[in-house]
Tab-separated table of C-alpha atoms in Angstrom:
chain	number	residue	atom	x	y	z
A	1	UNK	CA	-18.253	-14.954	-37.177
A	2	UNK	CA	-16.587	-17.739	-39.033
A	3	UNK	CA	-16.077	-21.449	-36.899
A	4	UNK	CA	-15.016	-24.266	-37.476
A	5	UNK	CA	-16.894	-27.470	-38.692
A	6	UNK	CA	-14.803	-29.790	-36.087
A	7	UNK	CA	-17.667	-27.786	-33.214
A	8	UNK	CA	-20.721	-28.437	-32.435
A	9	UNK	CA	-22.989	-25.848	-32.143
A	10	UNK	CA	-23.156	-25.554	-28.249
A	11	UNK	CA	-19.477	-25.300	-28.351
A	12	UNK	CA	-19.615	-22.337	-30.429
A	13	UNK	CA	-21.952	-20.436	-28.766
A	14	UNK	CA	-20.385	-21.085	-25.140
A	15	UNK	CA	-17.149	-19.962	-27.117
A	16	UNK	CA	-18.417	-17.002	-28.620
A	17	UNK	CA	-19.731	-15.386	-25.177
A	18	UNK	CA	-16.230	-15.736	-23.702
A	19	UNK	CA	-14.933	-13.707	-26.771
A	20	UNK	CA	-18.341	-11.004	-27.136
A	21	UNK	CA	-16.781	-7.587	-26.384
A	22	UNK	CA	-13.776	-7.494	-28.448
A	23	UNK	CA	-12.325	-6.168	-31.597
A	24	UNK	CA	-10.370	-8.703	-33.220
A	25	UNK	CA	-11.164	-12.063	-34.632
A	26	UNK	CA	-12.859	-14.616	-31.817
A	27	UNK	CA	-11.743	-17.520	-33.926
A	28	UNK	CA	-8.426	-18.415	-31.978
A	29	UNK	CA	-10.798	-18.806	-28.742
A	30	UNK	CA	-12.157	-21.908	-31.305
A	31	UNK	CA	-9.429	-23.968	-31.156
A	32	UNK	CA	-9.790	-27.237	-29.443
A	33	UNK	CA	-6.893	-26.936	-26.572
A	34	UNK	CA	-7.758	-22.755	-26.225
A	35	UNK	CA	-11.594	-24.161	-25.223
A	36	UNK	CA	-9.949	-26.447	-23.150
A	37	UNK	CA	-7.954	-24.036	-21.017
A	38	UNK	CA	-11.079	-21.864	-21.083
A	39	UNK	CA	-13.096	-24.175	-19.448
A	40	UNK	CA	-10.441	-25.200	-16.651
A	41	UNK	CA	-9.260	-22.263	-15.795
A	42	UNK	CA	-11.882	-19.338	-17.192
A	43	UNK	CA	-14.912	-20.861	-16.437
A	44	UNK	CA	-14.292	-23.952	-13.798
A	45	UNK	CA	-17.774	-23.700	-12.681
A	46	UNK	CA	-20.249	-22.671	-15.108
A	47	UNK	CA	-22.967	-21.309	-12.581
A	48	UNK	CA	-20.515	-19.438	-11.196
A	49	UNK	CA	-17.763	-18.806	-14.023
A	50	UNK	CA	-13.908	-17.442	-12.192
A	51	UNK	CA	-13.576	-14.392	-14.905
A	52	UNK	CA	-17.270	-13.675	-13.412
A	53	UNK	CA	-16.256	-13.177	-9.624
A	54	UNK	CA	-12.923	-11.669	-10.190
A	55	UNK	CA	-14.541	-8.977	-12.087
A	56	UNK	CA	-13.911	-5.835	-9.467
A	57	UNK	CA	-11.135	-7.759	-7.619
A	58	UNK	CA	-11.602	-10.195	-4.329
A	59	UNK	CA	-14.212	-8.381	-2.241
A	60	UNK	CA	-16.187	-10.654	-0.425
A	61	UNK	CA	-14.796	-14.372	-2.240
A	62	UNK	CA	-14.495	-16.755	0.249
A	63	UNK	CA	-11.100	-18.866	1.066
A	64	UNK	CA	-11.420	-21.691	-0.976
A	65	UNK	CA	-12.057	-19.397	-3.845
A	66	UNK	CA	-8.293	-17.963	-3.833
A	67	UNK	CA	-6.295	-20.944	-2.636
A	68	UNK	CA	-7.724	-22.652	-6.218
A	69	UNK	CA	-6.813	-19.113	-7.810
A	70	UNK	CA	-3.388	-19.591	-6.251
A	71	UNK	CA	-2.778	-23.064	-6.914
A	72	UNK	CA	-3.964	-22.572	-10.657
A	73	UNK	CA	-1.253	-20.046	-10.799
A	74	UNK	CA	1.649	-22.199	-9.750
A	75	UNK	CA	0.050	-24.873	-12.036
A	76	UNK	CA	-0.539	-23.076	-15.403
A	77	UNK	CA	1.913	-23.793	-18.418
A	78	UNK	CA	3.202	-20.362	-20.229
A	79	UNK	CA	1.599	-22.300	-23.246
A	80	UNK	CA	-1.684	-22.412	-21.921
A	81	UNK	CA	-1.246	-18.475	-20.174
A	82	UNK	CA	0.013	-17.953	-24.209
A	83	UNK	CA	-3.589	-18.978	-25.415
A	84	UNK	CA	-5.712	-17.035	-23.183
A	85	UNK	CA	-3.752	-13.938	-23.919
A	86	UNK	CA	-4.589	-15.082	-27.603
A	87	UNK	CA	-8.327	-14.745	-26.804
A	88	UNK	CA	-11.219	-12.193	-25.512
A	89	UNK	CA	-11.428	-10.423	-22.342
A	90	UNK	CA	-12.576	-13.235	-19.970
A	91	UNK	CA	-9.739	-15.643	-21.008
A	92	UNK	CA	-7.421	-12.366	-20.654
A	93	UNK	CA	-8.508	-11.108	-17.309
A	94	UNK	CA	-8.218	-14.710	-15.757
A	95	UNK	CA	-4.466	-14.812	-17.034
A	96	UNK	CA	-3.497	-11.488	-16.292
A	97	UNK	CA	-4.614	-12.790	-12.861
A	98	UNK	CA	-2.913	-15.749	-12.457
A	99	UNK	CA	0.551	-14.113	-14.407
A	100	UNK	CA	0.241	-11.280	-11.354
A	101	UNK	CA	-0.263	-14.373	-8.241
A	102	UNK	CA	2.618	-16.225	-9.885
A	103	UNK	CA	5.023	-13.172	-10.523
A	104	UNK	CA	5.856	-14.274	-13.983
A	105	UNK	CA	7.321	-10.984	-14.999
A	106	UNK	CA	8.127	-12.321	-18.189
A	107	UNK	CA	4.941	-11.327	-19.257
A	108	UNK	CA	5.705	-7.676	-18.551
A	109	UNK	CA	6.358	-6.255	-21.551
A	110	UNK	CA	3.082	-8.168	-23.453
A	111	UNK	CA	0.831	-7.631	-20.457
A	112	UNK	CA	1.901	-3.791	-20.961
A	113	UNK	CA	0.946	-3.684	-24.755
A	114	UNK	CA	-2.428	-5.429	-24.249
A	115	UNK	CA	-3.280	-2.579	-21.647
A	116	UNK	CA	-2.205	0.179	-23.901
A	117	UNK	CA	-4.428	-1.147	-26.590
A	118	UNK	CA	-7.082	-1.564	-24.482
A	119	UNK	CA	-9.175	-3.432	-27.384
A	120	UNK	CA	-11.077	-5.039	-24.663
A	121	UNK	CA	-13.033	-4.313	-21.661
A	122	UNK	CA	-12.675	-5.242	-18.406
A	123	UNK	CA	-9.236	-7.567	-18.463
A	124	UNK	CA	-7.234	-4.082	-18.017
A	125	UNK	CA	-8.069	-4.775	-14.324
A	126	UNK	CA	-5.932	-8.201	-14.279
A	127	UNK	CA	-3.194	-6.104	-16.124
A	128	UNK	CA	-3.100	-3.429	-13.570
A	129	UNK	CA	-3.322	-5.902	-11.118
A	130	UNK	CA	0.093	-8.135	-12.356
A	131	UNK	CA	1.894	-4.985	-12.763
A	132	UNK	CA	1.217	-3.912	-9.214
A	133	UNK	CA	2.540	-7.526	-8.189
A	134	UNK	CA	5.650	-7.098	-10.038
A	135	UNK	CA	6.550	-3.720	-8.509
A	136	UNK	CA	9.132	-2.758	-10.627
A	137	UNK	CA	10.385	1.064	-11.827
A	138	UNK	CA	9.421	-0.870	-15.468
A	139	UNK	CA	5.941	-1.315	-14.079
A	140	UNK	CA	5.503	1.942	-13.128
A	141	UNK	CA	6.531	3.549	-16.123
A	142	UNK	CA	3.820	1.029	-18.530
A	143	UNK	CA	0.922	2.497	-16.095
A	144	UNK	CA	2.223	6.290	-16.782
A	145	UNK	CA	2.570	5.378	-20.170
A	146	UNK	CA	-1.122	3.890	-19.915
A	147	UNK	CA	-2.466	7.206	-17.889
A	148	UNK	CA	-0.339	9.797	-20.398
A	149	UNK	CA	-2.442	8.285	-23.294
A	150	UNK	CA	-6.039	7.687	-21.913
A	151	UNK	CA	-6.489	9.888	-18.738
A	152	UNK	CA	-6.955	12.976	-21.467
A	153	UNK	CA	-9.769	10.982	-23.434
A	154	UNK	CA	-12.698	11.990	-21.066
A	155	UNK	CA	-14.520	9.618	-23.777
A	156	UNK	CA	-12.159	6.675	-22.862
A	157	UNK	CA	-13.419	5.202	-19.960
A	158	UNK	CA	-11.497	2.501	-19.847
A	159	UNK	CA	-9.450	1.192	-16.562
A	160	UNK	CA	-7.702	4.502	-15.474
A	161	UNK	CA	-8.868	4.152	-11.882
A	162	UNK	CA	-6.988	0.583	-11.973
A	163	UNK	CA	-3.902	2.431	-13.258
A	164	UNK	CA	-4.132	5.475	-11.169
A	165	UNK	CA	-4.445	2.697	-8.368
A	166	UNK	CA	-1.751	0.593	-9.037
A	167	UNK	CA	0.463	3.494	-9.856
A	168	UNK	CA	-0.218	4.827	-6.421
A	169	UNK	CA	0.427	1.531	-4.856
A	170	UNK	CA	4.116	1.112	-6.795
A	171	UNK	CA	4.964	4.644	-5.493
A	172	UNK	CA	4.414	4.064	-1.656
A	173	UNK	CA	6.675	0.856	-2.631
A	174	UNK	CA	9.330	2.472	-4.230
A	175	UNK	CA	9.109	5.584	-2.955
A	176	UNK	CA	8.860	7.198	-6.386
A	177	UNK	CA	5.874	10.114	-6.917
A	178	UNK	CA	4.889	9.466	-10.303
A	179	UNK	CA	1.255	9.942	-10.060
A	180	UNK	CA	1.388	13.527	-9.062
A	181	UNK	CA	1.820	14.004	-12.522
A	182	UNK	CA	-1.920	13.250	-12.482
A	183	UNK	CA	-2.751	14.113	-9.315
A	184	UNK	CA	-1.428	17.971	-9.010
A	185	UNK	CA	-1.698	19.421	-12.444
A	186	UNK	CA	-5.612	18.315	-12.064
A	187	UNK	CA	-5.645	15.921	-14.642
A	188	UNK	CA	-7.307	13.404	-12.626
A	189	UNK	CA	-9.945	16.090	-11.536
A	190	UNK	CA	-10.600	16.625	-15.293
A	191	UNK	CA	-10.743	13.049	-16.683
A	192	UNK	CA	-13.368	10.867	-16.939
A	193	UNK	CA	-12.873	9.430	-13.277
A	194	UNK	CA	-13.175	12.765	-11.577
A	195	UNK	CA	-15.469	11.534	-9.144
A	196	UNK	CA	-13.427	8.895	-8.444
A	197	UNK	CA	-11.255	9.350	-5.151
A	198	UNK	CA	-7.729	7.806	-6.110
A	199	UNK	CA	-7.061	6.565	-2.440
A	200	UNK	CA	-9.856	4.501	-2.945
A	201	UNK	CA	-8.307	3.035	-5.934
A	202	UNK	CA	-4.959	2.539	-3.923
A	203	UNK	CA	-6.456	0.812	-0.941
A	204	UNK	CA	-8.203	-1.466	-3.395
A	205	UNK	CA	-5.214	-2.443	-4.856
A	206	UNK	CA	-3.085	-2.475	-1.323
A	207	UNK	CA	-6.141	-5.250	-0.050
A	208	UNK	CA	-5.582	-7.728	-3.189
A	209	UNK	CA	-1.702	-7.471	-3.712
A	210	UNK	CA	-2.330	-7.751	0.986
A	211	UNK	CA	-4.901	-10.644	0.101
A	212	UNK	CA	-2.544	-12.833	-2.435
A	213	UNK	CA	0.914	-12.440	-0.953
A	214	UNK	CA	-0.624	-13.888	2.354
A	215	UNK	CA	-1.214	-17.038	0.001
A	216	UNK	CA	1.303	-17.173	-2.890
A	217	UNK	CA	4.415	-15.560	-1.289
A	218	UNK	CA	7.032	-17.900	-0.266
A	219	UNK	CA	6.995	-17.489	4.085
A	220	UNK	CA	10.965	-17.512	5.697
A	221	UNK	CA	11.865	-20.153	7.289
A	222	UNK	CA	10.964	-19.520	11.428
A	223	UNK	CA	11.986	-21.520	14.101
A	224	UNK	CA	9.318	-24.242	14.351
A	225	UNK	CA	8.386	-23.148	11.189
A	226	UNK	CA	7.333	-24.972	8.282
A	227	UNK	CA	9.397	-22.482	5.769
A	228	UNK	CA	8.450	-21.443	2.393
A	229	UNK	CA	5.925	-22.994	0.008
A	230	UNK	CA	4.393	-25.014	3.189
């Protein structure tokens, strides 16, 4: 791994285990404002790193935990979201997170081609995750895309029961059916995840999309209420 000479040594190596798991080069994650936006909003507390306890979603974070999440999501520049995209799995998951909370469906379209590569582990989650927020037909159609191309792969086991979850969560929204494509033809019973039950998958989903908009979505105005964004 090639770095740069402006880094110390302790840089590097905190650095390098935020980028360990991927396939392409780690040296963007090097450059002095990525490492800053790592540390503020990957890492935060380095006992207890974010990407570390959003790993698997929400279960059992307490309060304070996801107001920060949600007020780092209003907060965070697209330039900054740009250079976590532009590194390893950690920095992606946390953005993919904060993109989804935020509703910046501008990211669509990349957050879809980073989960159809799926050159790194774990940060699929956050991207099934923001496309679950956005609930969209568009949406839906990137996680069939996503299930068409890995589901077969019983070797791939990758974030299908994120997709199938998600998926499952956009159709009771939009009142679409696309996942008995995987669902009835016993795809899903011959993939990779067959032991995994897809309500599951769907409830999990259902609780965090449940969990956020209680925090990030804007409230109507009530009488005697303090309206939206209060």
């Amino acid at each position: 791994m090639s770095t740069s000479p402006d880094h110390d040594p302790e840089t590097v190596q905190a650095l390098q285990r935020h980028v360990f798991g991927t396939g392409e080069s780690p040296v963007p994650d090097l450059a002095p404002e990525n490492a800053k936006a790592i540390r503020r909003y990957v890492v935060r507390k380095p006992w207890k790193p974010r990407y570390l306890k959003l790993l698997g979603g929400l279960s059992g974070l307490d309060h304070r935990f996801e107001k920060a999440l949600v007020r780092d999501a209003r907060k965070i520049s697209d330039e900054d979201l740009d250079r976590l995209l532009s590194c390893g799995w950690r920095p992606r998951l946390v953005a993919a997170w904060l993109i989804g909370i935020d509703r910046r469906v501008r990211y669509r379209q990349r957050l879809g081609d980073l989960l159809l590569d799926s050159e790194a582990p774990y940060a699929g989650q956050g991207y099934c995750f923001a496309l679950a927020r956005f609930a969209q037909d568009e949406d839906a159609e990137i996680l069939v895309s996503y299930l068409d191309r890995y589901l077969p792969r019983r070797e791939c086991y990758y974030d299908q029961d994120w997709a199938i979850g998600a998926l499952l969560y956009l159709d009771d929204r939009l009142g679409t059916r696309h996942a008995d494509r995987f669902l009835d033809t016993g795809l899903w019973r011959s993939s990779a995840f067959a032991d995994v039950d897809p309500a599951d998958c769907r409830n999990l989903i259902t609780g965090l999309c449940a969990t956020v908009g209680e925090l990030a979505d804007p409230r109507p105005q009530g009488r005697g209420g303090r309206g939206a964004g209060a």
